[in-house]
mmCIF file of C-alpha atoms in Angstrom:
data_model
loop_
_atom_site.group_PDB
_atom_site.id
_atom_site.type_symbol
_atom_site.label_atom_id
_atom_site.label_comp_id
_atom_site.label_asym_id
_atom_site.label_seq_id
_atom_site.Cartn_x
_atom_site.Cartn_y
_atom_site.Cartn_z
ATOM 1 C CA MET B 71 -35.327 -10.473 -74.902
ATOM 2 C CA PRO B 72 -32.124 -11.182 -77.192
ATOM 3 C CA ALA B 73 -30.677 -15.105 -76.545
ATOM 4 C CA GLN B 74 -27.808 -14.678 -73.638
ATOM 5 C CA PRO B 75 -23.722 -14.971 -74.890
ATOM 6 C CA TYR B 76 -22.865 -18.261 -72.577
ATOM 7 C CA ALA B 77 -25.215 -20.566 -70.771
ATOM 8 C CA ALA B 78 -25.246 -20.174 -66.975
ATOM 9 C CA PRO B 79 -23.394 -23.224 -65.304
ATOM 10 C CA PRO B 80 -25.161 -25.682 -63.863
ATOM 11 C CA SER B 81 -24.424 -25.374 -60.093
ATOM 12 C CA ALA B 82 -21.498 -28.043 -57.970
ATOM 13 C CA VAL B 83 -21.359 -31.225 -56.656
ATOM 14 C CA ASP B 84 -22.362 -31.598 -53.396
ATOM 15 C CA LEU B 85 -20.974 -34.310 -51.429
ATOM 16 C CA PRO B 86 -21.428 -36.064 -47.936
ATOM 17 C CA LEU B 87 -18.855 -34.160 -45.918
ATOM 18 C CA PRO B 88 -17.530 -36.761 -44.045
ATOM 19 C CA LEU B 89 -15.980 -37.216 -47.129
ATOM 20 C CA PHE B 90 -13.835 -33.960 -47.099
ATOM 21 C CA GLY B 91 -14.063 -33.677 -43.042
ATOM 22 C CA PRO B 92 -15.870 -31.155 -41.022
ATOM 23 C CA ALA B 93 -15.925 -27.570 -43.347
ATOM 24 C CA PRO B 94 -13.473 -25.096 -41.436
ATOM 25 C CA ALA B 95 -15.828 -22.023 -40.021
ATOM 26 C CA SER B 96 -13.109 -19.898 -39.455
ATOM 27 C CA ARG B 97 -12.675 -19.859 -43.410
ATOM 28 C CA ASP B 98 -14.443 -17.268 -45.931
ATOM 29 C CA ALA B 99 -15.732 -18.211 -49.236
ATOM 30 C CA SER B 100 -13.483 -15.804 -50.553
ATOM 31 C CA ARG B 101 -10.161 -18.078 -50.040
ATOM 32 C CA LEU B 102 -11.216 -20.909 -51.428
ATOM 33 C CA ALA B 103 -10.891 -21.501 -55.073
ATOM 34 C CA PRO B 104 -13.347 -21.325 -57.842
ATOM 35 C CA GLU B 105 -15.845 -24.096 -58.116
ATOM 36 C CA SER B 106 -16.295 -25.590 -61.776
ATOM 37 C CA PRO B 107 -18.574 -27.173 -63.022
ATOM 38 C CA GLY B 108 -19.040 -31.604 -61.581
ATOM 39 C CA VAL B 109 -15.602 -30.571 -59.303
ATOM 40 C CA ALA B 110 -15.783 -31.099 -55.179
ATOM 41 C CA HIS B 111 -13.995 -27.941 -53.570
ATOM 42 C CA ILE B 112 -11.837 -29.283 -50.563
ATOM 43 C CA PRO B 113 -10.581 -25.949 -48.312
ATOM 44 C CA ALA B 114 -7.274 -24.496 -48.674
ATOM 45 C CA ALA B 115 -4.627 -25.248 -46.190
ATOM 46 C CA PRO B 116 -4.602 -22.170 -43.722
ATOM 47 C CA ASP B 117 -1.360 -19.564 -44.686
ATOM 48 C CA ALA B 118 1.797 -20.083 -42.846
ATOM 49 C CA THR B 119 1.720 -15.824 -42.125
ATOM 50 C CA ASP B 120 -2.036 -15.995 -40.352
ATOM 51 C CA ALA B 121 -1.124 -16.234 -37.389
ATOM 52 C CA THR B 122 0.982 -13.301 -37.531
ATOM 53 C CA GLU B 123 -0.822 -10.612 -40.065
ATOM 54 C CA PRO B 124 -2.818 -8.551 -38.542
ATOM 55 C CA ALA B 125 -6.507 -8.604 -38.343
ATOM 56 C CA GLU B 126 -7.723 -7.308 -41.033
ATOM 57 C CA GLY B 127 -9.474 -2.964 -39.905
ATOM 58 C CA THR B 128 -6.334 -2.632 -37.594
ATOM 59 C CA THR B 129 -3.039 0.230 -38.031
ATOM 60 C CA LEU B 130 -0.063 -1.132 -36.287
ATOM 61 C CA THR B 131 1.063 1.972 -33.449
ATOM 62 C CA PRO B 132 4.340 3.472 -33.713
ATOM 63 C CA GLU B 133 5.639 1.000 -30.987
ATOM 64 C CA ASP B 134 4.584 -1.672 -32.948
ATOM 65 C CA ARG B 135 6.677 0.108 -35.958
ATOM 66 C CA ARG B 136 9.177 0.206 -34.576
ATOM 67 C CA ALA B 137 9.495 -3.400 -33.587
ATOM 68 C CA ALA B 138 8.898 -4.836 -37.069
ATOM 69 C CA VAL B 139 12.085 -2.932 -38.036
ATOM 70 C CA ALA B 140 14.359 -3.630 -35.266
ATOM 71 C CA ASP B 141 13.164 -7.361 -35.954
ATOM 72 C CA LEU B 142 14.871 -7.079 -39.370
ATOM 73 C CA GLU B 143 17.961 -5.319 -38.100
ATOM 74 C CA GLN B 144 18.634 -7.351 -35.851
ATOM 75 C CA ARG B 145 17.466 -10.923 -38.103
ATOM 76 C CA TYR B 146 18.823 -8.745 -41.664
ATOM 77 C CA PRO B 147 22.414 -6.741 -39.915
ATOM 78 C CA GLY B 148 23.661 -5.431 -43.081
ATOM 79 C CA LEU B 149 20.136 -3.713 -44.020
ATOM 80 C CA TRP B 150 20.029 0.711 -43.345
ATOM 81 C CA ARG B 151 18.544 3.346 -43.953
ATOM 82 C CA ALA B 152 19.187 5.618 -45.949
ATOM 83 C CA GLY B 153 19.328 8.800 -43.427
ATOM 84 C CA GLN B 154 21.113 7.434 -41.035
ATOM 85 C CA LEU B 155 24.539 5.930 -40.803
ATOM 86 C CA GLY B 156 24.689 2.497 -41.410
ATOM 87 C CA HIS B 157 26.401 0.656 -38.541
ATOM 88 C CA PRO B 158 28.908 -1.884 -39.164
ATOM 89 C CA GLY B 159 26.636 -5.725 -38.704
ATOM 90 C CA ARG B 160 28.541 -8.795 -37.719
ATOM 91 C CA GLN B 161 31.847 -6.902 -38.962
ATOM 92 C CA PRO B 162 34.190 -5.109 -36.660
ATOM 93 C CA VAL B 163 35.518 -1.996 -37.512
ATOM 94 C CA TRP B 164 38.584 0.045 -36.488
ATOM 95 C CA PRO B 165 39.273 2.683 -35.055
ATOM 96 C CA ALA B 166 38.784 6.642 -36.907
ATOM 97 C CA GLY B 167 41.514 7.923 -33.834
ATOM 98 C CA TYR B 168 39.654 10.989 -34.536
ATOM 99 C CA ASP B 169 36.478 11.831 -33.601
ATOM 100 C CA ALA B 170 34.777 14.133 -35.423
ATOM 101 C CA LEU B 171 35.624 11.226 -38.331
ATOM 102 C CA ALA B 172 34.559 8.663 -36.175
ATOM 103 C CA ALA B 173 30.938 10.376 -36.558
ATOM 104 C CA GLU B 174 30.661 9.769 -40.015
ATOM 105 C CA LEU B 175 32.180 7.492 -41.065
ATOM 106 C CA PRO B 176 28.990 4.047 -40.692
ATOM 107 C CA GLY B 177 30.535 2.009 -37.570
ATOM 108 C CA GLY B 178 32.402 4.912 -35.835
ATOM 109 C CA GLY B 179 35.185 3.455 -38.295
ATOM 110 C CA TRP B 180 37.023 2.109 -40.673
ATOM 111 C CA PRO B 181 35.128 -0.917 -42.160
ATOM 112 C CA ALA B 182 37.276 -4.269 -41.483
ATOM 113 C CA ALA B 183 37.535 -6.481 -44.061
ATOM 114 C CA ALA B 184 36.469 -3.895 -47.021
ATOM 115 C CA VAL B 185 37.531 -2.335 -49.699
ATOM 116 C CA THR B 186 37.860 1.571 -49.325
ATOM 117 C CA GLU B 187 38.814 3.624 -51.319
ATOM 118 C CA LEU B 188 40.639 7.010 -51.121
ATOM 119 C CA LEU B 189 41.090 9.821 -53.574
ATOM 120 C CA LEU B 190 44.238 12.052 -53.514
ATOM 121 C CA ALA B 191 44.570 16.227 -54.312
ATOM 122 C CA GLN B 192 47.928 15.192 -54.692
ATOM 123 C CA ASP B 193 50.236 12.840 -52.820
ATOM 124 C CA GLY B 194 51.445 13.115 -49.467
ATOM 125 C CA ALA B 195 47.843 14.607 -48.676
ATOM 126 C CA GLY B 196 48.400 13.177 -44.807
ATOM 127 C CA GLU B 197 46.224 9.759 -45.509
ATOM 128 C CA LEU B 198 49.615 7.528 -44.230
ATOM 129 C CA ARG B 199 49.143 10.401 -40.985
ATOM 130 C CA LEU B 200 44.699 9.275 -41.040
ATOM 131 C CA LEU B 201 45.049 6.033 -41.022
ATOM 132 C CA MET B 202 48.532 5.910 -38.385
ATOM 133 C CA PRO B 203 44.934 5.041 -35.490
ATOM 134 C CA ALA B 204 44.086 2.704 -37.154
ATOM 135 C CA LEU B 205 47.094 1.189 -38.338
ATOM 136 C CA ARG B 206 49.107 0.295 -34.618
ATOM 137 C CA ALA B 207 45.000 -0.906 -33.166
ATOM 138 C CA ILE B 208 46.126 -3.518 -36.603
ATOM 139 C CA ALA B 209 49.142 -4.452 -35.018
ATOM 140 C CA ALA B 210 48.884 -4.606 -31.687
ATOM 141 C CA THR B 211 46.770 -7.520 -33.084
ATOM 142 C CA GLY B 212 49.798 -9.588 -34.275
ATOM 143 C CA ARG B 213 48.817 -9.213 -38.095
ATOM 144 C CA ARG B 214 50.813 -7.277 -40.593
ATOM 145 C CA VAL B 215 50.830 -3.827 -42.142
ATOM 146 C CA GLY B 216 51.360 -3.717 -46.450
ATOM 147 C CA ILE B 217 52.691 -0.987 -48.192
ATOM 148 C CA VAL B 218 52.151 -0.779 -51.869
ATOM 149 C CA ASN B 219 54.208 0.922 -53.981
ATOM 150 C CA PRO B 220 53.807 4.984 -51.896
ATOM 151 C CA PRO B 221 54.837 7.618 -53.699
ATOM 152 C CA TYR B 222 58.204 8.371 -51.885
ATOM 153 C CA LEU B 223 59.930 6.476 -49.743
ATOM 154 C CA PRO B 224 58.636 6.224 -46.532
ATOM 155 C CA ASN B 225 60.077 7.537 -43.061
ATOM 156 C CA ALA B 226 61.508 3.877 -41.600
ATOM 157 C CA MET B 227 62.072 6.596 -38.749
ATOM 158 C CA GLY B 228 58.354 7.357 -38.196
ATOM 159 C CA LEU B 229 57.099 4.282 -38.908
ATOM 160 C CA ALA B 230 58.955 2.830 -36.261
ATOM 161 C CA ASP B 231 57.430 4.924 -33.833
ATOM 162 C CA ASN B 232 53.791 3.467 -34.513
ATOM 163 C CA LEU B 233 54.573 0.346 -35.568
ATOM 164 C CA PRO B 234 56.969 -2.322 -34.638
ATOM 165 C CA ALA B 235 59.586 -2.398 -37.554
ATOM 166 C CA ASN B 236 58.777 -6.697 -38.291
ATOM 167 C CA GLN B 237 55.368 -5.875 -38.507
ATOM 168 C CA TRP B 238 55.474 -3.968 -41.930
ATOM 169 C CA PHE B 239 56.405 -3.988 -44.929
ATOM 170 C CA TRP B 240 56.791 -2.312 -47.889
ATOM 171 C CA VAL B 241 56.822 -3.131 -51.698
ATOM 172 C CA ARG B 242 57.757 -0.643 -54.629
ATOM 173 C CA ALA B 243 57.718 -1.598 -58.605
ATOM 174 C CA PRO B 244 61.630 -2.412 -60.012
ATOM 175 C CA ALA B 245 62.781 0.587 -61.087
ATOM 176 C CA GLY B 246 62.140 0.891 -65.274
ATOM 177 C CA ALA B 247 59.409 -1.032 -65.201
ATOM 178 C CA THR B 248 56.864 0.918 -67.538
ATOM 179 C CA GLN B 249 53.750 2.236 -65.816
ATOM 180 C CA GLY B 250 50.888 -1.184 -67.316
ATOM 181 C CA ALA B 251 53.845 -3.113 -65.439
ATOM 182 C CA ARG B 252 54.211 -1.487 -62.473
ATOM 183 C CA ARG B 253 50.741 -1.115 -62.513
ATOM 184 C CA ALA B 254 50.339 -4.805 -62.344
ATOM 185 C CA ASP B 255 53.487 -6.108 -60.580
ATOM 186 C CA MET B 256 51.951 -3.964 -57.710
ATOM 187 C CA LEU B 257 47.955 -5.165 -57.928
ATOM 188 C CA TRP B 258 49.628 -8.678 -58.397
ATOM 189 C CA ALA B 259 51.827 -7.838 -54.802
ATOM 190 C CA ALA B 260 48.718 -6.593 -53.169
ATOM 191 C CA GLU B 261 46.308 -9.284 -54.164
ATOM 192 C CA GLN B 262 49.183 -12.158 -52.694
ATOM 193 C CA MET B 263 49.125 -9.677 -49.563
ATOM 194 C CA LEU B 264 45.004 -10.910 -49.151
ATOM 195 C CA ARG B 265 45.658 -13.999 -49.912
ATOM 196 C CA SER B 266 48.566 -14.845 -47.746
ATOM 197 C CA GLN B 267 45.800 -14.029 -44.593
ATOM 198 C CA ALA B 268 48.556 -12.969 -42.575
ATOM 199 C CA PHE B 269 48.672 -9.332 -42.971
ATOM 200 C CA GLY B 270 45.670 -7.305 -40.707
ATOM 201 C CA ALA B 271 45.622 -4.159 -43.293
ATOM 202 C CA VAL B 272 46.821 -3.243 -46.988
ATOM 203 C CA MET B 273 47.712 0.683 -48.367
ATOM 204 C CA VAL B 274 47.740 -0.168 -51.976
ATOM 205 C CA TRP B 275 48.920 3.396 -54.702
ATOM 206 C CA LEU B 276 47.419 2.405 -57.761
ATOM 207 C CA SER B 277 46.920 5.316 -60.242
ATOM 208 C CA GLY B 278 44.628 3.541 -62.912
ATOM 209 C CA ALA B 279 43.490 0.463 -61.568
ATOM 210 C CA ARG B 280 40.220 -0.314 -62.949
ATOM 211 C CA PRO B 281 36.644 -1.327 -61.263
ATOM 212 C CA GLU B 282 37.273 -5.094 -61.981
ATOM 213 C CA ALA B 283 40.905 -4.966 -60.060
ATOM 214 C CA ILE B 284 38.738 -2.758 -57.064
ATOM 215 C CA ARG B 285 36.472 -5.614 -56.972
ATOM 216 C CA ARG B 286 38.811 -9.089 -56.734
ATOM 217 C CA LEU B 287 40.404 -6.678 -53.927
ATOM 218 C CA GLN B 288 37.348 -6.708 -51.907
ATOM 219 C CA VAL B 289 36.909 -10.308 -52.680
ATOM 220 C CA LEU B 290 39.988 -10.830 -51.033
ATOM 221 C CA ALA B 291 39.616 -8.830 -48.604
ATOM 222 C CA HIS B 292 36.590 -10.275 -47.326
ATOM 223 C CA ALA B 293 38.030 -13.965 -47.440
ATOM 224 C CA GLY B 294 40.472 -12.650 -45.081
ATOM 225 C CA ASP B 295 39.037 -10.227 -43.100
ATOM 226 C CA THR B 296 41.708 -7.131 -43.730
ATOM 227 C CA VAL B 297 40.994 -3.870 -43.909
ATOM 228 C CA VAL B 298 42.286 -2.354 -47.572
ATOM 229 C CA TRP B 299 42.681 0.977 -48.358
ATOM 230 C CA VAL B 300 42.963 1.668 -52.129
ATOM 231 C CA LEU B 301 44.340 5.432 -53.589
ATOM 232 C CA ARG B 302 43.929 6.962 -55.985
ATOM 233 C CA PRO B 303 44.074 10.603 -57.848
ATOM 234 C CA ARG B 304 40.830 12.379 -57.209
ATOM 235 C CA LYS B 305 40.483 11.788 -61.025
ATOM 236 C CA ALA B 306 39.272 8.687 -60.814
ATOM 237 C CA LEU B 307 35.480 10.039 -58.778
ATOM 238 C CA HIS B 308 34.095 9.700 -62.360
ATOM 239 C CA GLU B 309 34.444 5.764 -61.994
ATOM 240 C CA SER B 310 32.464 3.908 -60.514
ATOM 241 C CA SER B 311 33.823 1.797 -58.254
ATOM 242 C CA PRO B 312 32.792 -1.598 -55.349
ATOM 243 C CA ALA B 313 33.641 -0.192 -52.706
ATOM 244 C CA VAL B 314 31.933 -0.242 -50.055
ATOM 245 C CA LEU B 315 33.706 3.371 -48.125
ATOM 246 C CA ARG B 316 34.506 6.607 -50.347
ATOM 247 C CA LEU B 317 36.494 9.708 -49.875
ATOM 248 C CA SER B 318 39.226 12.152 -51.640
ATOM 249 C CA LEU B 319 41.663 13.889 -49.082
ATOM 250 C CA SER B 320 43.146 17.437 -49.471
ATOM 251 C CA PRO B 321 45.737 19.199 -48.003
ATOM 252 C CA MET B 322 44.958 23.017 -45.788
ATOM 253 C CA PRO B 323 46.572 25.121 -45.079
ATOM 254 C CA GLY B 324 47.740 24.209 -40.836
ATOM 255 C CA ASN B 325 48.383 20.559 -41.566
ATOM 256 C CA VAL B 326 44.650 20.305 -41.465
ATOM 257 C CA LEU B 327 42.489 17.269 -43.574
ATOM 258 C CA SER B 328 39.899 17.878 -46.193
ATOM 259 C CA ILE B 329 37.789 14.966 -46.354
ATOM 260 C CA ALA B 330 34.345 15.117 -48.558
ATOM 261 C CA PHE B 331 32.413 12.313 -48.327
ATOM 262 C CA HIS B 332 31.477 10.662 -51.848
ATOM 263 C CA LYS B 333 30.024 7.130 -50.991
ATOM 264 C CA ARG B 334 29.155 5.026 -47.623
ATOM 265 C CA ARG B 335 26.869 3.952 -45.880
ATOM 266 C CA GLY B 336 23.971 6.842 -44.853
ATOM 267 C CA PRO B 337 23.307 9.821 -45.560
ATOM 268 C CA VAL B 338 24.804 12.526 -48.013
ATOM 269 C CA ARG B 339 26.812 14.989 -47.194
ATOM 270 C CA ASP B 340 26.961 17.982 -48.732
ATOM 271 C CA THR B 341 30.106 19.725 -47.362
ATOM 272 C CA PRO B 342 33.749 18.439 -46.039
ATOM 273 C CA LEU B 343 35.124 17.558 -42.899
ATOM 274 C CA LEU B 344 37.845 20.023 -42.028
ATOM 275 C CA LEU B 345 40.340 17.265 -39.329
ATOM 276 C CA PRO B 346 42.983 18.972 -37.837
ATOM 277 C CA LEU B 347 45.886 16.308 -37.894
ATOM 278 C CA ALA B 348 47.276 16.976 -34.808
ATOM 279 C CA GLY B 349 51.117 15.961 -34.593
ATOM 280 C CA MET B 350 51.781 16.334 -37.441
ATOM 281 C CA ALA B 351 55.145 18.132 -38.556
ATOM 282 C CA HIS B 352 54.593 20.791 -40.562
ATOM 283 C CA VAL B 353 56.556 20.779 -44.150
ATOM 284 C CA PRO B 354 58.366 24.056 -45.530
ATOM 285 C CA GLY B 355 57.758 24.443 -49.297
ATOM 286 C CA ARG B 356 60.982 23.926 -49.383
ATOM 287 C CA PRO B 357 64.083 22.835 -47.874
ATOM 288 C CA ALA B 358 64.598 24.673 -44.626
ATOM 289 C CA PRO B 359 69.298 26.459 -44.718
ATOM 290 C CA VAL B 360 71.527 24.230 -42.826
ATOM 291 C CA THR B 361 72.678 26.167 -39.318
ATOM 292 C CA GLU B 362 74.551 23.517 -38.099
ATOM 293 C CA LYS B 363 78.450 23.356 -38.636
ATOM 294 C CA SER B 364 79.385 20.549 -40.247
ATOM 295 C CA LEU B 365 80.839 17.669 -38.158
ATOM 296 C CA VAL B 366 83.028 16.749 -40.474
ATOM 297 C CA HIS B 367 86.952 17.574 -40.349
ATOM 298 C CA ALA B 368 88.540 20.040 -43.305
ATOM 299 C CA ALA B 369 90.918 18.055 -43.734
ATOM 300 C CA ASP B 370 88.317 14.755 -44.485
ATOM 301 C CA THR B 371 86.620 14.088 -47.813
ATOM 302 C CA LEU B 372 83.740 12.377 -46.967
ATOM 303 C CA ASP B 373 81.507 14.938 -47.780
ATOM 304 C CA ARG B 374 82.218 18.547 -47.972
ATOM 305 C CA GLY B 375 78.263 19.479 -48.552
ATOM 306 C CA ALA B 376 79.649 20.883 -51.853
ATOM 307 C CA PRO B 377 76.541 22.623 -54.085
ATOM 308 C CA ALA B 378 75.815 20.611 -56.959
ATOM 309 C CA ALA B 379 75.780 22.808 -60.064
ATOM 310 C CA PRO B 380 79.860 23.505 -59.210
ATOM 311 C CA VAL B 381 80.693 19.796 -58.793
ATOM 312 C CA ALA B 382 78.265 19.172 -61.726
ATOM 313 C CA GLY B 383 80.416 22.016 -64.113
ATOM 314 C CA ARG B 384 84.254 20.203 -62.586
ATOM 315 C CA ALA B 385 83.427 16.917 -63.379
ATOM 316 C CA ALA B 386 82.361 18.050 -67.081
ATOM 317 C CA ALA B 387 85.519 20.621 -67.125
ATOM 318 C CA GLU B 388 87.218 16.765 -66.159
ATOM 319 C CA LEU B 389 85.796 14.746 -69.372
ATOM 320 C CA ALA B 390 86.316 17.145 -71.805
#
């Protein structure tokens, strides 16, 4: 018979039990450390999880599983299931104002203290009308609303019907600024609004913002408990974004807004949401003709409503 490659190890040294205390009866040999020659072994301390671990061979009932998941969601509010809309956790949400939209937003509204990115198919797609219920609720708390670099001149009369005039602030880029300087100035203005912590909401139009710029806005929004809407062209969809919510907006005939969901804490929605914007005044495709006569007397020279082309022709003739 060939010799064994290894000699059998000597047996462990048995020491008196009183030296280490009574051996636990409930522990089995599989939980003890491997024995070494000439070394006495002390039983390991019970695991902290032993009291909560189910006995070997037992199965959890559906009620036990639901209770375990509920306990996890309570301890970690940031957790959410991929097949269900996420909840706001410890942070509140601002009302969406439209039931159909609220049913598709995590928590039932616009996430507070966070950045939401709206990708526009064109400027003036209805974004201000969409956000007006949330802006109205924020203004009711006494905090300010900032509008940074809008593509068009805000309608002061329309905003006054929804927001107190002393609570909303409009920032525009200086005339003659280059595109890069305009973008940097508007980003700086939005960051200063967030750092002041006096604004409850900030809307900022950024055509070419980089992800790190939006990430800075996200950090400041969380620190100042401010909701931020970053509005960008829809072509920015292929770029990464740290925003917690990402939607694209496209106007449809009949004052309907098509909303596509690209990023949210919840299941994927393949089809866009068609949301009627009730109360939105119809904007014609071209200026409507003037039907009322001017109240200016014919002898006055204040404003006769003369067409631009003849006036320009007369001015050119006089300068010649």
